PDB file of C-alpha atoms in Angstrom:
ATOM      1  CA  UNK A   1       0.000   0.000   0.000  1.00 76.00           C
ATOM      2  CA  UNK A   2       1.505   3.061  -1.130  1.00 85.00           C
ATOM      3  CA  UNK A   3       1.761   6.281   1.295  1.00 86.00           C
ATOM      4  CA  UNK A   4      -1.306   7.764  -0.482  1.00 85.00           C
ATOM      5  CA  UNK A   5      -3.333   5.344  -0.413  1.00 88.00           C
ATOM      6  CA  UNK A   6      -2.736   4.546   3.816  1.00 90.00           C
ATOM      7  CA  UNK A   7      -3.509   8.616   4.438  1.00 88.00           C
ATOM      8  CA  UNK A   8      -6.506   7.987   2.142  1.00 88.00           C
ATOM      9  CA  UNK A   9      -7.366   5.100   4.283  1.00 93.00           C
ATOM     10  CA  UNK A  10      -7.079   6.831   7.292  1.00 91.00           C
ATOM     11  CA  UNK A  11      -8.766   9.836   6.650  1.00 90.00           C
ATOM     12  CA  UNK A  12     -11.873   8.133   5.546  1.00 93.00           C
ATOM     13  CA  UNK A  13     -11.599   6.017   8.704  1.00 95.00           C
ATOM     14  CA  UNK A  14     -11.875   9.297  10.594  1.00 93.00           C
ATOM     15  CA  UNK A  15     -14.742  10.932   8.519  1.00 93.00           C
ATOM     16  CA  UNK A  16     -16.674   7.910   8.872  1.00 95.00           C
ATOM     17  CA  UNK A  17     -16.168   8.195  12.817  1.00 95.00           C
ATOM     18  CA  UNK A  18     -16.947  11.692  12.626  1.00 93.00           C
ATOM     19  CA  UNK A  19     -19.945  11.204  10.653  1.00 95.00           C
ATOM     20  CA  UNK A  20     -21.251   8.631  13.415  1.00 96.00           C
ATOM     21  CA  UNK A  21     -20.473  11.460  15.654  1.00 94.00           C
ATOM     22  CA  UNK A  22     -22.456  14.321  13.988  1.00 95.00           C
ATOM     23  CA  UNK A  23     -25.428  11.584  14.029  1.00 95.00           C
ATOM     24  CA  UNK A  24     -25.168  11.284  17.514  1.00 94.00           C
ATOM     25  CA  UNK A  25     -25.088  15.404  18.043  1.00 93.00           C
ATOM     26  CA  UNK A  26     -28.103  15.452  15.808  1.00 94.00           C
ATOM     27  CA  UNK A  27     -29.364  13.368  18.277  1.00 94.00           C
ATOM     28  CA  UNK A  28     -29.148  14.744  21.260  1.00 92.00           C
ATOM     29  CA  UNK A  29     -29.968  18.319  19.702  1.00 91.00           C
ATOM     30  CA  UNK A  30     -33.261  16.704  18.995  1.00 91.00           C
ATOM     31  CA  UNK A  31     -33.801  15.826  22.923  1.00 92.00           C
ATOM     32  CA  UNK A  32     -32.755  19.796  23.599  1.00 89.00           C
ATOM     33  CA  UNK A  33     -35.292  22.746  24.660  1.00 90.00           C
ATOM     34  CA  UNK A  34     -37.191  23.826  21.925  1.00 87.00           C
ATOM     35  CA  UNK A  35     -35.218  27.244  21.969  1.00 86.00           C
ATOM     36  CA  UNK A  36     -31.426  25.816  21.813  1.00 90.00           C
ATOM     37  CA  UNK A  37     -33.236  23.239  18.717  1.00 91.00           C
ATOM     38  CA  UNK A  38     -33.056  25.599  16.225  1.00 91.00           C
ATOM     39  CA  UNK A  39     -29.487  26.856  17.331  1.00 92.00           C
ATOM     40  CA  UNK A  40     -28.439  23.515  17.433  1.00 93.00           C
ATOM     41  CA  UNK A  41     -29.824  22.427  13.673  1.00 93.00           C
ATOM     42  CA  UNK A  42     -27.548  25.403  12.393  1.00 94.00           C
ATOM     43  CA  UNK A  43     -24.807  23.977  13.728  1.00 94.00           C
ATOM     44  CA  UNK A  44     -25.378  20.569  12.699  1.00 95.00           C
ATOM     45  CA  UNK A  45     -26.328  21.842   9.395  1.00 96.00           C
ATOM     46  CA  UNK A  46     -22.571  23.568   8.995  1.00 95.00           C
ATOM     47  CA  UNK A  47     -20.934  20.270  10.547  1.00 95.00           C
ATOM     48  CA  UNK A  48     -22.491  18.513   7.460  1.00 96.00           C
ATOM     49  CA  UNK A  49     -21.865  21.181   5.270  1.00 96.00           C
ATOM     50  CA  UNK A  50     -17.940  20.933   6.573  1.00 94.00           C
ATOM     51  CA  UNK A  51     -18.102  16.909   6.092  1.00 94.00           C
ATOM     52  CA  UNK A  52     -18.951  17.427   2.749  1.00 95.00           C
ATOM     53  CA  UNK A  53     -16.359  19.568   1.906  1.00 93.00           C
ATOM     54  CA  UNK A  54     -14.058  17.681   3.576  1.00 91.00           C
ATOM     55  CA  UNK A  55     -15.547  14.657   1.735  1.00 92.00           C
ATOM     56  CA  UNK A  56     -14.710  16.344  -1.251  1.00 93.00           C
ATOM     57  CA  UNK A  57     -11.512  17.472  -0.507  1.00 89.00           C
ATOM     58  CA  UNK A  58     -10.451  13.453   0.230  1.00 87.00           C
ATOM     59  CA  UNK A  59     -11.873  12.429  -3.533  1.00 90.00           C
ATOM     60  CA  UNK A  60      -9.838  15.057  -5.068  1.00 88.00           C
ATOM     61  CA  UNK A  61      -6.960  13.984  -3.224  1.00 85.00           C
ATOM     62  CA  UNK A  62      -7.709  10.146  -4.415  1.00 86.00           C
ATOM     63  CA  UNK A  63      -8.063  11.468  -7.810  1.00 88.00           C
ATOM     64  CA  UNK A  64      -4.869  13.254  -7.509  1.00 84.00           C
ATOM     65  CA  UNK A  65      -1.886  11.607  -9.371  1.00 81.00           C
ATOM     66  CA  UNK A  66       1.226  10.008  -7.063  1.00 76.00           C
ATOM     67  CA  UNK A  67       3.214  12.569  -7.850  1.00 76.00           C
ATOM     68  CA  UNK A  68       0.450  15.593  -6.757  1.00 76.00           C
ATOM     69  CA  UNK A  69      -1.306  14.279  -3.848  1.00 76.00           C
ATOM     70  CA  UNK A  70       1.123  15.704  -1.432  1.00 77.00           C
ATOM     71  CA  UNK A  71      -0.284  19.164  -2.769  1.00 78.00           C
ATOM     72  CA  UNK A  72      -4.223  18.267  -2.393  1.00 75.00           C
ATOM     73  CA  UNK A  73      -2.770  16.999   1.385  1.00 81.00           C
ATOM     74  CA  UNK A  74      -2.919  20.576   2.522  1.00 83.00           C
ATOM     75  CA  UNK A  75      -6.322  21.047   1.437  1.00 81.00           C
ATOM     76  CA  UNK A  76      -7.391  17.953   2.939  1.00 82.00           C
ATOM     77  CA  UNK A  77      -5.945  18.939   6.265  1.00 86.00           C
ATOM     78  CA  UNK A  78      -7.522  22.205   6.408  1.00 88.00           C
ATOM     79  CA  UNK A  79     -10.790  20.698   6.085  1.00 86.00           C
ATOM     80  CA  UNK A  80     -10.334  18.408   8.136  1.00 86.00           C
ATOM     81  CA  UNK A  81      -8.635  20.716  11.093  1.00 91.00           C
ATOM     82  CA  UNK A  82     -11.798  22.733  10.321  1.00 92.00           C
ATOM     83  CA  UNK A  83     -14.480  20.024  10.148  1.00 90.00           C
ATOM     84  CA  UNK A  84     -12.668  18.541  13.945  1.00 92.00           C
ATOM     85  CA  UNK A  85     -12.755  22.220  15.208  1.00 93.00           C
ATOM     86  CA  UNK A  86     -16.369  22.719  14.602  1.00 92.00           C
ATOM     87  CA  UNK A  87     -17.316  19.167  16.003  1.00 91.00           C
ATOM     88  CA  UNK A  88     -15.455  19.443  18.995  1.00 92.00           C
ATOM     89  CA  UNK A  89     -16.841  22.854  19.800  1.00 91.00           C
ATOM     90  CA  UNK A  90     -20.206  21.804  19.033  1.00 89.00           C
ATOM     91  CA  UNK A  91     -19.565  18.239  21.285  1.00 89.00           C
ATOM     92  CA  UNK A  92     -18.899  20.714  24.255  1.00 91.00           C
ATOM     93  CA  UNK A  93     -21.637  22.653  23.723  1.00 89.00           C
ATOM     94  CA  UNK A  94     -24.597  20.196  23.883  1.00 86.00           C
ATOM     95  CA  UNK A  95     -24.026  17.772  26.479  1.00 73.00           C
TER      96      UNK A  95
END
């Protein structure tokens, strides 16, 4: 397994966890006080907007040729860095 292909593996192992994560947010924000609901569905709402960029970003960097991917990495990280930020604020916030 080349070195692209491992990172590839291992960032889709960590969206998938994340995405099992953002389903259990979603449900706990649906257990909330009517008033923090509609905060909360915002939120959620950008998490999944930031998975699918971050989604995105991962098939462009699978598309990417050996020689490139270390260029689309950056991108990938960024998203990602972005994508964990947002979750892990949003994790603190509804408990």
């Amino acid at each position: 397994m080349s070195k692209k292909d491992a990172y590839v593996s291992k960032m889709k192992a960590q969206l998938d966890e994340w995405s099992a994560d953002i389903d259990k947010l979603q449900a706990k924000a649906e257990k909330a006080e009517a008033g923090l609901q509609l905060e909360y569905k915002k939120k959620i709402d950008r998490l999944k907007s930031l998975r699918t960029a971050a989604q995105q970003k991962l098939v462009e960097l699978k598309e990417s040729g050996d020689n490139a991917w270390k260029d689309f990495k950056t991108g990938v990280e960024s998203a990602w860095n972005e994508l964990e930020s947002a979750l892990d604020n949003l994790g603190n916030e509804i408990q």
